[in-house]
Coordinates of N, CA and C in Angstrom, one line a residue:
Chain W
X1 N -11.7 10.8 -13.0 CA -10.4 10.5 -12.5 C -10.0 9.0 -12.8
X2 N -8.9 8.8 -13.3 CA -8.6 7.5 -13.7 C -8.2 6.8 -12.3
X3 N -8.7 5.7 -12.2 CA -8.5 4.9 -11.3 C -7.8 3.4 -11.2
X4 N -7.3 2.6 -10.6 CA -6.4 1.0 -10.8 C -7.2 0.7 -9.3
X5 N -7.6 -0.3 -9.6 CA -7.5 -1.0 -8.2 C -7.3 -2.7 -8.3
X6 N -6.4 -2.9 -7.5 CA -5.5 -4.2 -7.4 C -6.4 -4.7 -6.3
X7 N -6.9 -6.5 -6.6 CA -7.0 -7.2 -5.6 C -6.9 -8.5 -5.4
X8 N -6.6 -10.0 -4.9 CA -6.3 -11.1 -4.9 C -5.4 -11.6 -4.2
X9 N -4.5 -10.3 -3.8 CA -3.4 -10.8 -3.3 C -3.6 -11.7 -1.3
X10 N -2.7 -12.3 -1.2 CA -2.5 -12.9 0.4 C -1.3 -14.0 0.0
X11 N -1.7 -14.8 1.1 CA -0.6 -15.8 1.7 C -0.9 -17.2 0.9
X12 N 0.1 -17.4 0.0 CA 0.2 -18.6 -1.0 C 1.4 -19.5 -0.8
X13 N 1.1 -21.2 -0.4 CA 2.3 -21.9 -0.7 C 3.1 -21.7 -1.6
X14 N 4.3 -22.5 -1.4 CA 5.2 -22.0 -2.5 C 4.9 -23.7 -3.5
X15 N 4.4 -23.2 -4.5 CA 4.1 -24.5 -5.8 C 2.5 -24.1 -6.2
X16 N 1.8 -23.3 -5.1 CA 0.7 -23.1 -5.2 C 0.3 -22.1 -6.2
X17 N -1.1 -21.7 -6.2 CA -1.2 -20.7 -7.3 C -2.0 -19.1 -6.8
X18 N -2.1 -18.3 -7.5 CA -3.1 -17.3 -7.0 C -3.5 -16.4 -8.5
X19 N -4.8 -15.6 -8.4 CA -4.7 -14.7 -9.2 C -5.1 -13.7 -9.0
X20 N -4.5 -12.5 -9.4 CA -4.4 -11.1 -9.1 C -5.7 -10.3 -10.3
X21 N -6.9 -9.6 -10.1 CA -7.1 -8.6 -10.4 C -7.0 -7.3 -10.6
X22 N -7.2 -6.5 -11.3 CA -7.0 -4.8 -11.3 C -8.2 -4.4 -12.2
X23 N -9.2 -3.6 -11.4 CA -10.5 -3.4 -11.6 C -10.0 -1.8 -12.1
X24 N -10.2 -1.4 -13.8 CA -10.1 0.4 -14.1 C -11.0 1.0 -14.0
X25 N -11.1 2.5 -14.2 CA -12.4 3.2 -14.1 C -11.6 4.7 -14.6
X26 N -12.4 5.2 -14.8 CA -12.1 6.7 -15.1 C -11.1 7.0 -16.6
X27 N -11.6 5.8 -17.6 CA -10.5 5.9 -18.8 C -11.3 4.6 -19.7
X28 N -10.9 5.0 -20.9 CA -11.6 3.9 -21.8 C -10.3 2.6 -22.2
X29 N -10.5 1.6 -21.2 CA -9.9 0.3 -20.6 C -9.2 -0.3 -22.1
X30 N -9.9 -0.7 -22.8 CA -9.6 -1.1 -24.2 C -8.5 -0.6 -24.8
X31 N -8.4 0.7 -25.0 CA -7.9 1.2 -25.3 C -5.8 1.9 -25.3
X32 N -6.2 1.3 -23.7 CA -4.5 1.3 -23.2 C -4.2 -0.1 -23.4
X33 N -2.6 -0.5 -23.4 CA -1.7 -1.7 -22.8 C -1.7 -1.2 -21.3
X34 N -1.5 -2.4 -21.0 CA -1.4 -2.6 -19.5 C -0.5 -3.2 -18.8
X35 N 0.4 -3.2 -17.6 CA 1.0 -3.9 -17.4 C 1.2 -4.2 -15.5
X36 N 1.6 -5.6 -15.6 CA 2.1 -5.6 -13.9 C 3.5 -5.1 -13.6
X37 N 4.0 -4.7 -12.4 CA 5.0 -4.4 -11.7 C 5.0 -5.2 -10.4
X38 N 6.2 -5.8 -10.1 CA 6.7 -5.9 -8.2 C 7.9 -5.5 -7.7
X39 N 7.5 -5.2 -6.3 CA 8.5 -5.1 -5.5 C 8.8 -5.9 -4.3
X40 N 9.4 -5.9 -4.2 CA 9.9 -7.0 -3.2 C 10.4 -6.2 -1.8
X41 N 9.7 -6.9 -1.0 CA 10.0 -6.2 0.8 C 11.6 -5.2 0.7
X42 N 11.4 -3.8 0.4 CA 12.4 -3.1 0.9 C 13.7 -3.7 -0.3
X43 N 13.0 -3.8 -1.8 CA 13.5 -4.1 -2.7 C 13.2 -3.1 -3.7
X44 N 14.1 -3.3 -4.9 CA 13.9 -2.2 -6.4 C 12.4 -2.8 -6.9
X45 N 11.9 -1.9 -8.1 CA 11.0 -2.5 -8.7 C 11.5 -3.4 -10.2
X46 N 10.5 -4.3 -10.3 CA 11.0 -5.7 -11.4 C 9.7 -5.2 -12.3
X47 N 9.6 -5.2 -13.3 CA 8.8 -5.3 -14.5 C 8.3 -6.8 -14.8
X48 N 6.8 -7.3 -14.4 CA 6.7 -8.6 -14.6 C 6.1 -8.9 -15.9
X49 N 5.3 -8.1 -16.3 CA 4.5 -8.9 -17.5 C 3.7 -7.4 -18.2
X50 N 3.0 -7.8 -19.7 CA 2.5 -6.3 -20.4 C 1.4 -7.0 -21.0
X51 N 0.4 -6.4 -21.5 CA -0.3 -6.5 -22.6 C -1.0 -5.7 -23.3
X52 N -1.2 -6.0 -24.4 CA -2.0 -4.9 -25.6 C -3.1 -4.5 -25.2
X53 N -3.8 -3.6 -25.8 CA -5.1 -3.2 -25.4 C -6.4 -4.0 -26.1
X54 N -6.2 -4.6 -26.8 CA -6.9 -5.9 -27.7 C -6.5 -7.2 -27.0
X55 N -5.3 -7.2 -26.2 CA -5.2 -9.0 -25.4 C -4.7 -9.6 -26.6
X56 N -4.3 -9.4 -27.5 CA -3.7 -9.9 -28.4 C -2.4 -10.0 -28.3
X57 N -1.6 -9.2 -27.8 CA 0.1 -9.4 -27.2 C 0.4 -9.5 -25.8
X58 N 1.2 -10.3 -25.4 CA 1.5 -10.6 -24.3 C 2.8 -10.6 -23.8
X59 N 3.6 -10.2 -22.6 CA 4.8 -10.0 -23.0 C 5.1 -10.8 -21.5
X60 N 6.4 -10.8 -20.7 CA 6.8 -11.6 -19.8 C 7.9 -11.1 -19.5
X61 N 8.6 -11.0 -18.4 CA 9.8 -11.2 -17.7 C 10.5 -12.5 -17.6
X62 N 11.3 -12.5 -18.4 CA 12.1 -14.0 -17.9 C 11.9 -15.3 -16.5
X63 N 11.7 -14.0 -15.3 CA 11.6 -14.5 -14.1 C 10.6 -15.6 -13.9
X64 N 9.1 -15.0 -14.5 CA 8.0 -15.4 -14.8 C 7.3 -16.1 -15.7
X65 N 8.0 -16.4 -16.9 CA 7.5 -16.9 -18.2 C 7.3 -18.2 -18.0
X66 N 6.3 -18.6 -18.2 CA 6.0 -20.2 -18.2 C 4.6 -20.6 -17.2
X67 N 4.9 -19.5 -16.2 CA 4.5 -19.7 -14.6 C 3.4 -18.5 -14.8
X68 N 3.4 -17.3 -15.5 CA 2.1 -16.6 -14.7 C 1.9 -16.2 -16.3
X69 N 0.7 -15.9 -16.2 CA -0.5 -15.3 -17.4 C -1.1 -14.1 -17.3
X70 N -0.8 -13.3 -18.1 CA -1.6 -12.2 -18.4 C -2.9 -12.2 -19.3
X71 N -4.0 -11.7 -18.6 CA -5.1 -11.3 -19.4 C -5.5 -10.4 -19.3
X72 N -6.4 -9.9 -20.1 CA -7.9 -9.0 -19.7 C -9.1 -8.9 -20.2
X73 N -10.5 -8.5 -19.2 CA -11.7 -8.5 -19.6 C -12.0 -7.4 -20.1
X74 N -11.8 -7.0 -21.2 CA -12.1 -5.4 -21.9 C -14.2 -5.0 -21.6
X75 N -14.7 -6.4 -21.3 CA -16.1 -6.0 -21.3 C -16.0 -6.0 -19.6
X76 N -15.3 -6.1 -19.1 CA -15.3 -5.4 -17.4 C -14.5 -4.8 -16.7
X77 N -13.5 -4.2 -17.5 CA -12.9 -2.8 -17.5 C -11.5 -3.8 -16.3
X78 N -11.5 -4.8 -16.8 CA -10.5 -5.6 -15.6 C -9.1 -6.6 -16.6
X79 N -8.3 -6.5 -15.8 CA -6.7 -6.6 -15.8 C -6.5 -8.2 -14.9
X80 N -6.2 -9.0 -15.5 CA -5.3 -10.2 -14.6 C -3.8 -10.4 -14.6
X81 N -3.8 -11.2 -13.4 CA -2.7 -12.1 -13.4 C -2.7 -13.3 -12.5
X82 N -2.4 -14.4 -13.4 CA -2.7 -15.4 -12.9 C -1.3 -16.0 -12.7
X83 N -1.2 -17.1 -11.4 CA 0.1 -17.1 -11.1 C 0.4 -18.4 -10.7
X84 N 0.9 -19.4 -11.5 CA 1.0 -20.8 -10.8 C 2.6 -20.9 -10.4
X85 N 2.5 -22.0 -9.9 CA 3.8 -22.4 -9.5 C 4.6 -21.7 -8.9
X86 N 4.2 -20.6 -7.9 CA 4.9 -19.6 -7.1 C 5.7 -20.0 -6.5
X87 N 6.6 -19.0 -6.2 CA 8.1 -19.3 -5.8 C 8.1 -18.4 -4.4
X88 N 9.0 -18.6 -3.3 CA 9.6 -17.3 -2.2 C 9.7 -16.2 -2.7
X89 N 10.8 -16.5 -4.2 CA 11.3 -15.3 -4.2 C 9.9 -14.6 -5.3
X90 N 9.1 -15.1 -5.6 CA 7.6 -13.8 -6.1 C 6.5 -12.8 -4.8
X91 N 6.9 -13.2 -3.9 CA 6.6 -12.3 -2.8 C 7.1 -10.9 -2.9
X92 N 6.0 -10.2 -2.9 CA 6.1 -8.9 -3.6 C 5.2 -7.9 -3.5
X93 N 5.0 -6.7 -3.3 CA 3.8 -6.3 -3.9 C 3.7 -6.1 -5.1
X94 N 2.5 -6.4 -5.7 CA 2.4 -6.2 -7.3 C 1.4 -5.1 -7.8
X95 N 1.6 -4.1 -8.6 CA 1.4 -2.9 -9.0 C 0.8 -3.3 -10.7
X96 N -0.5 -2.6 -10.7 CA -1.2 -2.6 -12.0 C -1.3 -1.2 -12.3
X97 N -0.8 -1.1 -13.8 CA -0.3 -0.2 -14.2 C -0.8 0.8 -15.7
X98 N -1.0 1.4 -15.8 CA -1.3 1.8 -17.5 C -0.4 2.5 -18.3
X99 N -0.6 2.0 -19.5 CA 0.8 2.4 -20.3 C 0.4 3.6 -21.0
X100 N 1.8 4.3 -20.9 CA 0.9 5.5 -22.0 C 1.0 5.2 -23.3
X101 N 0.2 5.7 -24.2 CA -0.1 5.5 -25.9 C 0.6 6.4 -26.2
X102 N 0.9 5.3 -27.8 CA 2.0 6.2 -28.7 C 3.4 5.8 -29.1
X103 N 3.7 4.6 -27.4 CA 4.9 4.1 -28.1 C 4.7 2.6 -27.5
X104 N 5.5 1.9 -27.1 CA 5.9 0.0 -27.1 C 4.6 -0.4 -26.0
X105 N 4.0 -1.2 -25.8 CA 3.3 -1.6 -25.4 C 3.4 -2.4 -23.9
X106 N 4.5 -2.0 -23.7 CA 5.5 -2.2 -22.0 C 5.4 -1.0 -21.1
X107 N 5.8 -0.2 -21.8 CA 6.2 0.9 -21.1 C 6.4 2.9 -21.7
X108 N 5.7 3.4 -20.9 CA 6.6 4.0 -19.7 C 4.9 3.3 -19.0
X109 N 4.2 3.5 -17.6 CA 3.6 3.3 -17.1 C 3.0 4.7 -16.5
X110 N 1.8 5.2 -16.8 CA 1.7 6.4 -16.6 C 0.5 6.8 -15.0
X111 N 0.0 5.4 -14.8 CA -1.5 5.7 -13.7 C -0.6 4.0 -13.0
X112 N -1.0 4.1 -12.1 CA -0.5 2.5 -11.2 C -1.6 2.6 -9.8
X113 N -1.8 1.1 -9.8 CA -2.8 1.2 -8.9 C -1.9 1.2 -7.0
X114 N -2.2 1.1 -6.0 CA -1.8 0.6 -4.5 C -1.7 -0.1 -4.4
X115 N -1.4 -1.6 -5.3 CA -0.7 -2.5 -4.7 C -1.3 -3.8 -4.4
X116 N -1.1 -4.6 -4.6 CA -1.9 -5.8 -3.5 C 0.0 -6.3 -3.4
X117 N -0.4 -7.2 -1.9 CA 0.9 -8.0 -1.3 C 0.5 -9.1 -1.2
X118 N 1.3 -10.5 -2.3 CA 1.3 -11.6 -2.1 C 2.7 -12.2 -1.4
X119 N 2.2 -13.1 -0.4 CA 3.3 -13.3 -0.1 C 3.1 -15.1 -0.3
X120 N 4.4 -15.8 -0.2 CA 4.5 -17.1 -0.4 C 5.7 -17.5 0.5
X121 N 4.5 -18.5 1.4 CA 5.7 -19.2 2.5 C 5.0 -20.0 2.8
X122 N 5.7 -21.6 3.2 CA 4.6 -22.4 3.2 C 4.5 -22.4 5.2
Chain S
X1 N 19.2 -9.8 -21.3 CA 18.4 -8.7 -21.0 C 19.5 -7.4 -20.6
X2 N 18.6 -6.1 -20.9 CA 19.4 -4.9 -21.0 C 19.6 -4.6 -19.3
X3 N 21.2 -4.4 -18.8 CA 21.0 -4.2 -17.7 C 21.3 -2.8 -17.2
X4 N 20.7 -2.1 -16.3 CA 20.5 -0.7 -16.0 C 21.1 -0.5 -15.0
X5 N 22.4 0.2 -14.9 CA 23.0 0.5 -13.8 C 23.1 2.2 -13.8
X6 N 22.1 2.3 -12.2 CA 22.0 3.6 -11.7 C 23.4 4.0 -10.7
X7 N 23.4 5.1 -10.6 CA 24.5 6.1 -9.3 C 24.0 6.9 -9.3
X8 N 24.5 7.8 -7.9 CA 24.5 6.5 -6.6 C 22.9 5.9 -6.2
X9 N 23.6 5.4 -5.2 CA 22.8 4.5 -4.7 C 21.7 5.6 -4.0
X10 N 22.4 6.2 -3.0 CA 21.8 7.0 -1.8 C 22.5 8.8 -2.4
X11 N 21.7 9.5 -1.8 CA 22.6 10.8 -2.0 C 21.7 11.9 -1.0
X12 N 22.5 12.5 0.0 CA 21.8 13.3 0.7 C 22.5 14.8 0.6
X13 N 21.4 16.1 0.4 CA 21.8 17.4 -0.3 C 20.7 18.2 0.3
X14 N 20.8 19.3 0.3 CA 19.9 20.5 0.7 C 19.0 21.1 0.1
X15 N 17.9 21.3 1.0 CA 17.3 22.4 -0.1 C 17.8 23.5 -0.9
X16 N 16.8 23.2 -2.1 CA 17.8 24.3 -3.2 C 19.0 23.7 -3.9
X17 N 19.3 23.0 -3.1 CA 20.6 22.1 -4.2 C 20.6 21.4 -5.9
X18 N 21.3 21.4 -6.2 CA 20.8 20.8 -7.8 C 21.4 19.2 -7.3
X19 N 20.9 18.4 -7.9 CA 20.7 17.0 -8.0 C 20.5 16.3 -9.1
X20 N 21.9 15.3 -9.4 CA 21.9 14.5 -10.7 C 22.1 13.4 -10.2
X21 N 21.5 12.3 -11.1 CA 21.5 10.8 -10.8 C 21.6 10.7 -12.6
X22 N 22.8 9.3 -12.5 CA 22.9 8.7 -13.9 C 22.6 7.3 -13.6
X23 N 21.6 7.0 -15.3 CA 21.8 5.4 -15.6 C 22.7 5.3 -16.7
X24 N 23.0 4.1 -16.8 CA 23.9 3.5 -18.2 C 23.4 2.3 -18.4
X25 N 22.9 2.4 -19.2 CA 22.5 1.4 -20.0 C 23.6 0.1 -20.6
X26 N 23.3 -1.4 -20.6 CA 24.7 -2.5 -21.0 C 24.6 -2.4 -22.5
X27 N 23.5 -1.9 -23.3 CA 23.2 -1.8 -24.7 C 22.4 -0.7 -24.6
X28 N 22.7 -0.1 -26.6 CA 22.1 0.7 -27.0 C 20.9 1.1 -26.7
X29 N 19.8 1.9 -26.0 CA 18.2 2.2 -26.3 C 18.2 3.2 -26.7
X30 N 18.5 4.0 -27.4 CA 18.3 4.9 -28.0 C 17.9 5.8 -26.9
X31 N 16.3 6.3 -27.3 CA 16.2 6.9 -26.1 C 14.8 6.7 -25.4
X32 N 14.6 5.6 -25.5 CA 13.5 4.3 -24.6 C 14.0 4.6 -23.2
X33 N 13.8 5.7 -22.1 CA 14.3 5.4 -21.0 C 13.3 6.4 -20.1
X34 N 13.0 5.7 -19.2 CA 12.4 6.5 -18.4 C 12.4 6.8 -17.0
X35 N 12.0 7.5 -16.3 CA 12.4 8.1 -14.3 C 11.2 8.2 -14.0
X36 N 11.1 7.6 -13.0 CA 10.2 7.7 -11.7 C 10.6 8.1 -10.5
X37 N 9.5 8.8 -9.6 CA 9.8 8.3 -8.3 C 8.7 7.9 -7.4
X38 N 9.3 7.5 -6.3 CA 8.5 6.4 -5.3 C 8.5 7.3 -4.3
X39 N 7.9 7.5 -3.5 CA 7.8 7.6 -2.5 C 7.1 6.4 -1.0
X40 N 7.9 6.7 -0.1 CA 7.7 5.5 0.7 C 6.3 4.7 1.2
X41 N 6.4 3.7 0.8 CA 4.9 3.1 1.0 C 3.9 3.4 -0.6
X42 N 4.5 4.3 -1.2 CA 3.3 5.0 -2.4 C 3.9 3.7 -3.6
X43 N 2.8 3.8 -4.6 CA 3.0 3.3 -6.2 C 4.3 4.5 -6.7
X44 N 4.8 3.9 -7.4 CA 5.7 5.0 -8.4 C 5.2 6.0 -9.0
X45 N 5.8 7.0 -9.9 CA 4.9 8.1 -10.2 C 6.2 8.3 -11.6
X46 N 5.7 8.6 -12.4 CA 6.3 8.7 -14.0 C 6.8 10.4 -14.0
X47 N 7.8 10.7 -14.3 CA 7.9 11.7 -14.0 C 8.7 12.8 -15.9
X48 N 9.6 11.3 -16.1 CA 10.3 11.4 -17.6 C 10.1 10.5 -18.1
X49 N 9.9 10.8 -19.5 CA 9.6 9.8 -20.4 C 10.2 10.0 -21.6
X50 N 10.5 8.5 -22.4 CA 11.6 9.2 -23.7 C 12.7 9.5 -23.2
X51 N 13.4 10.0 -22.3 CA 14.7 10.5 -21.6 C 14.2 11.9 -21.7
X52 N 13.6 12.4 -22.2 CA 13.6 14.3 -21.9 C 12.3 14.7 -21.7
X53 N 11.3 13.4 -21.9 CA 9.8 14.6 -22.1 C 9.2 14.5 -20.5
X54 N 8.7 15.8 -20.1 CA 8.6 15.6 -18.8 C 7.2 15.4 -19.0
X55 N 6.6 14.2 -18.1 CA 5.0 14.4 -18.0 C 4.2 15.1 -17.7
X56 N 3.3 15.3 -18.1 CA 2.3 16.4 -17.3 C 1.5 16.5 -16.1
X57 N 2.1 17.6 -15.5 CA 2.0 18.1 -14.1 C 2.7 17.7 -13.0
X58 N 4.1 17.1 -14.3 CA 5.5 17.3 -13.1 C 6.3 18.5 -13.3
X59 N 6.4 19.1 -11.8 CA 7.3 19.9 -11.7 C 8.4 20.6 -13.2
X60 N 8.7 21.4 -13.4 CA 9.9 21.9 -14.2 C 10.9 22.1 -13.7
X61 N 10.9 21.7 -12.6 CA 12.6 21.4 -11.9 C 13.0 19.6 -12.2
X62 N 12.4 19.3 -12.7 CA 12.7 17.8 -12.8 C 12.9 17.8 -14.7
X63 N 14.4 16.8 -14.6 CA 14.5 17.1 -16.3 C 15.3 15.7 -16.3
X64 N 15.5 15.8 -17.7 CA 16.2 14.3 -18.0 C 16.8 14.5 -19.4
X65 N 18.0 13.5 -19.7 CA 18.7 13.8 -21.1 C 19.5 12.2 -21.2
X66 N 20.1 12.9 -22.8 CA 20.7 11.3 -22.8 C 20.3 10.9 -23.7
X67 N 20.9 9.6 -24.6 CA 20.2 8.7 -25.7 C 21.9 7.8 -26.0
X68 N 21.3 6.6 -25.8 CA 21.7 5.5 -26.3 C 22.2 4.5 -25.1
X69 N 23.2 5.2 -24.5 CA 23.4 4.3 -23.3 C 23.7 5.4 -22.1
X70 N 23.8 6.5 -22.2 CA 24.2 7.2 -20.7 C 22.9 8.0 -20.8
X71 N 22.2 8.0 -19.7 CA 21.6 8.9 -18.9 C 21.4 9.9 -17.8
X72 N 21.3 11.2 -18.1 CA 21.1 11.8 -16.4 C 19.5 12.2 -16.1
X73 N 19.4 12.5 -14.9 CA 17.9 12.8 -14.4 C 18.5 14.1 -13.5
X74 N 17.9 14.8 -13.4 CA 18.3 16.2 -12.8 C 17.0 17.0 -12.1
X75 N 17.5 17.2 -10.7 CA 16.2 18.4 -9.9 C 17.3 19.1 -9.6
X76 N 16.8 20.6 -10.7 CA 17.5 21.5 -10.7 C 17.6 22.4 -8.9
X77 N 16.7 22.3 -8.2 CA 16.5 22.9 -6.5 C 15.4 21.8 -6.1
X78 N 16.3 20.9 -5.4 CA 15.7 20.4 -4.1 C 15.1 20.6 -3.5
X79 N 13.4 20.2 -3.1 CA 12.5 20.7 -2.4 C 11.9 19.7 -1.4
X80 N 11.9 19.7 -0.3 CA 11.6 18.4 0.7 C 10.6 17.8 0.1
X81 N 9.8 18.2 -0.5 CA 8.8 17.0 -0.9 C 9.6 16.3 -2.3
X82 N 11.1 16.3 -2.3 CA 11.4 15.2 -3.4 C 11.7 14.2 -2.4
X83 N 12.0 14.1 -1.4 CA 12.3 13.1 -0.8 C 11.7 11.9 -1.5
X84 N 12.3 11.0 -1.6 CA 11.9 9.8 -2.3 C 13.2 8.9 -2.7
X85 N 12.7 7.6 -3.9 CA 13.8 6.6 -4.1 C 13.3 7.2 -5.8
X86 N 14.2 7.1 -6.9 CA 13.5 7.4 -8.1 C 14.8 6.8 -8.7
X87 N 13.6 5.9 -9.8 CA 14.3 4.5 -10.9 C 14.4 5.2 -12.0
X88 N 14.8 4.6 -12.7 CA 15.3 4.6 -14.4 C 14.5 3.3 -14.9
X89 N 14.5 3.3 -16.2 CA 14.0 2.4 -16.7 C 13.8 1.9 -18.0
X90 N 14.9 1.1 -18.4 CA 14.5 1.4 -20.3 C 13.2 0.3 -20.8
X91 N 13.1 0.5 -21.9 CA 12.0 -0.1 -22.2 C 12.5 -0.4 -24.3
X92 N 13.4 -0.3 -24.6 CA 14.0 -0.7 -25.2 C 14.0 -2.4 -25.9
X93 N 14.4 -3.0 -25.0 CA 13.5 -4.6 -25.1 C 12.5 -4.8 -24.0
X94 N 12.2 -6.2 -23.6 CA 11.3 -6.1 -22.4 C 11.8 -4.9 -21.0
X95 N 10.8 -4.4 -20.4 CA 11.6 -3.4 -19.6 C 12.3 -4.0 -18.2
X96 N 13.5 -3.3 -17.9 CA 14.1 -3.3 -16.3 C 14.4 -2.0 -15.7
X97 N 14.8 -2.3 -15.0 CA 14.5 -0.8 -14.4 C 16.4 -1.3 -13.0
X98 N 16.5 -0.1 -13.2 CA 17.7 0.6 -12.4 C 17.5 0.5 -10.7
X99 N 18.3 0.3 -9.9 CA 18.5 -0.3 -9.2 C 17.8 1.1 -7.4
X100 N 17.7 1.4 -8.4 CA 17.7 3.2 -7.8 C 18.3 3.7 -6.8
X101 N 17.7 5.1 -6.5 CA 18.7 6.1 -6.0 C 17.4 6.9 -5.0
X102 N 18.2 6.4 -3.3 CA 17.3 7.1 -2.6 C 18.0 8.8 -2.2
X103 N 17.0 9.8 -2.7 CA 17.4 10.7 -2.0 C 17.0 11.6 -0.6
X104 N 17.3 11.8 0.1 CA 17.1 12.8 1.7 C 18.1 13.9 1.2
X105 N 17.1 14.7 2.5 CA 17.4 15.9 2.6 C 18.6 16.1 3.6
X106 N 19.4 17.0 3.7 CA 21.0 17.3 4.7 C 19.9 17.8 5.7

């Protein structure tokens, strides 16, 4: 069974940093793009960030670019995101996701993990 | 960035009822567009992909059409466990997603 599991999230100043994990299992990790998602308290969902299945492309949301990083450890089946400079409005839960093969390396998002919630207030 | 405007917002209908929600896209995607739904507290769940291809081992009351800038999503009969909020989403350039559409049951 394919699995996501998100973790890192909690309570971060706002200027401060944090970084988010997503540990896969049940699927050959390498081989998908991956991507983050948030939502915001009793908000729509925002598309934050993607990457290739080589870590070689990296994609961004406007909201985000400059300020958070996408990686991953293909030799430990794990997914980042690293997040400086946080803001109020990035309080969210954030959703690790897998993309299906075959077309753009963003989207559609086919397996999503439960979430972790960062929140930022100082 | 491409912006995705869903209708309506909210919509409440019966069991058995047919059920359509549109996006429109501010630019062309061809047919880069995709539906989810959420359920409360849950991750999203991929349901259309492409605008028509339905994933596997979602229901065949759930359908989708459309290419370039209008979209519909359709549950042909309403069944309490659609309750949920369910997005759009092109993927056309970086992706955004539609503002969504919660639906209840009358």
């Amino acid at each position: 069974e394919e699995q996501l599991l998100e973790s890192g999230g909690g309570l971060v100043q706002p200027g401060g940093s944090l970084r988010l994990s997503c540990a896969a299992s049940g699927f050959t990790f390498s081989s998908y793009a991956m991507s983050w998602v948030r939502q915001a308290p009793g908000r729509g969902l925002e598309w934050v960030s993607g990457i290739s299945g080589s870590g070689d492309n990296t994609y961004y949301a406007g909201s985000v670019k400059g300020r958070f990083t996408i990686s991953r450890d293909n030799s430990k089946n794990t997914l980042y995101l690293q997040m400086n400079s946080v803001r109020d409005e990035d309080t969210a839960i954030y959703y690790c996701g897998k993309v299906r093969p075959g077309g753009l390396e963003v989207a559609p998002t086919t397996t999503w993990g439960q979430g972790t919630l960062v929140s930022v207030s100082s | 960035d491409i912006q995705m405007t869903q209708s309506p917002s909210s919509l409440s209908a019966s069991v058995g009822d047919r059920v359509t929600i549109t996006c429109q896209a501010s630019h062309d995607i061809s047919n880069y567009l995709n539906w989810y739904q959420q359920k409360p507290g849950k991750a999203p769940n991929l349901l259309i992909y492409d605008a028509s291809n339905l994933e596997t081992g979602v229901p065949s009351r759930f359908s989708g059409s459309g290419s370039g800038t209008d979209f519909t999503f359709t549950i042909s009969s309403l069944q309490p466990e659609d309750v949920a909020t369910y997005y759009c989403q092109q993927y056309d350039t970086l992706p955004t997603f539609g503002g969504g559409t919660k639906v209840e049951i009358k």
